[in-house]
Amino acid sequence: MKRAAYILVFLCIAVALVACSSEGNDSSSVFESSADLTESSQAQSNAEKESEKNEDEGSNEANDAGTNILVAYFSCTGTTEQIASYINLETDSDIYEIIPKIPYTEEDLDYTSSDSRTTIEQNDSTARPEIEDPISDIDEYDVIFLGYPIWHGQAPRIISTFLESYDFAGKTIIPFCTSHSSGIGSSAENLHDLCADTATWNEGQRFSSDTSENEIAEWISDLELPEGEEYAVGEFNFETKTVLLNSGYEMPIMGLGTYSLTDDECAVSIEALLKAGGRLIDTAYMYGNEAAVGQAIRDSDVPREEIFVITKLYPSQFDNAAEAIDEALEKMGLDYIDMILLHHPGDGDVEAYLALEQAVADGKVHSIGLSNWYIEELEEFLPQVNITPALVQNEIHPYYQENDVIEYIHSLGIVVQGWYPFGGRGYTAELLGDETITAIAENHDVTAVQVILRWNLQKGVVVIPGSSNPEHIEENLDLFDFELSAEEIEQINALDRNEKHDWY
């Protein structure tokens, strides 16, 4: 997440080069995206190295077009690992080491023995050694550099395991191997049948143990890598299920609203959200559950940087906004808050927003915005502040659509988020039972809830439905296996009554 905003940090693993025809036993595991790296001295050193490289040579063109690249490799002695690290640095990519559940010993790698593990596996085309720590986000990558040593003239069978474990449809795979004397031969071609027919395979390349980083750079510069699809600020990416904010951060386009949830309900709901793959959580000072939200996030196994947290300052806090921001951080027990909004207009709102701007400068908050601001309020407010809001959150549902407001906010480069997507308490049953909506739901074999949420997404409105029911939370996230037609969108648009259900 926040791919556009994080400073890319890459892991360069220093290992001794071994000049040999086969690889021995490796022990280290590396699967670190740029957002996952710790601030160890090694990471800092490599960050400095990469920064200097970019200053001297300019940003590498291999990954300038929005292409997401993964370097996946299997290594035993470190030779393939070294080449993979060079590719990683040169392409601004993520890196993943393919590690067997049962490590290879020196005896396993005795190629002269017909009884050794490698010999037995390589002679068995059905052998599939198990892999530790599978990749959870392979769909995010457009290009896979796939590295391995040559064993008995072919790729190790664990590479077959890797290729059969994921869907590589539409992806480009660039194989590379390491060996002392033999080339890549037919090892790469023999892997093609293990992938979807729509995967594109580049010609493989062999490298020796003494290959330099400059040689890798020259090789990559000659490759014609596919251009990834670039998304503009405010444009929804339905593949990554995120939107790029004008602050440079990426935010999920669907999540969980915690209004009216008690502390216990918050814990259960957030656990269900994260388990189902949701990563956006909306809370507020006035909800009285910020501490519970923060505790649930800290208790989860999901890395903090993958979770996007929104909270809000209430007008009663505007006079002491700086203290209120610190209070929110302390309550939630977080090092930073992804976004803070002003809950609705009120006396001192400009000064409170300027305090939010300072919190951004201080690194306490990543993005800032507004809630319950409409055209007239925005026209008066925006000339008085320095940072354009990244988000405006308003009541939006089929009976209160505010289409002119959405269009206006979008025209400013601001993302729109809707609360009360089902009309709010006292109105939900009527909206979910609307004949137009239920007919569309039946046509797609989905629920009325899913139709309404999908309608929002296709209009460019981020959704944060509230629920304490894990099944409903999962249902609210399951929005990407169907698409509403233009005619269906218009049918729902025709339901607008300009019927606001709350006073904000």
Tab-separated table of N, CA, C and O in Angstrom, residues 26-27 30 75 137 199-200 207 292 397 403 492 494:
chain	number	residue	atom	x	y	z
A	26	ASP	N	21.996	-22.747	1.074
A	26	ASP	CA	21.737	-21.396	1.556
A	26	ASP	C	20.846	-21.466	2.768
A	26	ASP	O	20.114	-22.400	2.953
A	27	SER	N	20.852	-20.389	3.583
A	27	SER	CA	20.020	-20.419	4.782
A	27	SER	C	19.125	-19.217	4.946
A	27	SER	O	18.162	-19.265	5.686
A	30	VAL	N	14.529	-14.106	2.209
A	30	VAL	CA	14.284	-12.701	1.959
A	30	VAL	C	13.005	-12.548	1.153
A	30	VAL	O	12.938	-12.981	0.025
A	75	SER	N	18.124	-20.356	-4.464
A	75	SER	CA	19.577	-20.369	-4.403
A	75	SER	C	20.028	-21.284	-3.282
A	75	SER	O	19.314	-21.472	-2.304
A	137	ASP	N	0.570	-11.885	-2.464
A	137	ASP	CA	0.115	-10.805	-3.342
A	137	ASP	C	0.705	-10.916	-4.744
A	137	ASP	O	1.067	-9.912	-5.358
A	199	ALA	N	0.630	-16.439	-20.200
A	199	ALA	CA	1.881	-15.904	-19.659
A	199	ALA	C	2.862	-15.702	-20.807
A	199	ALA	O	2.936	-16.501	-21.742
A	200	THR	N	3.624	-14.626	-20.751
A	200	THR	CA	4.627	-14.331	-21.773
A	200	THR	C	6.008	-14.643	-21.216
A	200	THR	O	6.386	-14.143	-20.148
A	207	PHE	N	24.014	-16.679	-16.230
A	207	PHE	CA	25.063	-15.851	-15.654
A	207	PHE	C	26.015	-16.728	-14.859
A	207	PHE	O	25.603	-17.716	-14.239
A	292	ALA	N	-10.062	1.207	20.952
A	292	ALA	CA	-10.371	-0.173	20.566
A	292	ALA	C	-9.888	-0.465	19.156
A	292	ALA	O	-9.389	-1.557	18.866
A	397	HIS	N	-26.039	7.754	-0.810
A	397	HIS	CA	-26.751	6.491	-1.030
A	397	HIS	C	-27.737	6.700	-2.172
A	397	HIS	O	-27.932	7.842	-2.632
A	403	ASN	N	-24.868	13.891	-6.901
A	403	ASN	CA	-24.004	13.681	-8.060
A	403	ASN	C	-23.253	14.940	-8.470
A	403	ASN	O	-22.096	14.862	-8.913
A	492	ILE	N	-30.266	2.996	-11.172
A	492	ILE	CA	-30.071	3.353	-9.763
A	492	ILE	C	-30.001	4.873	-9.609
A	492	ILE	O	-30.540	5.442	-8.650
A	494	ALA	N	-31.607	6.952	-11.169
A	494	ALA	CA	-32.974	7.469	-11.261
A	494	ALA	C	-33.726	7.367	-9.931
A	494	ALA	O	-34.821	7.929	-9.792
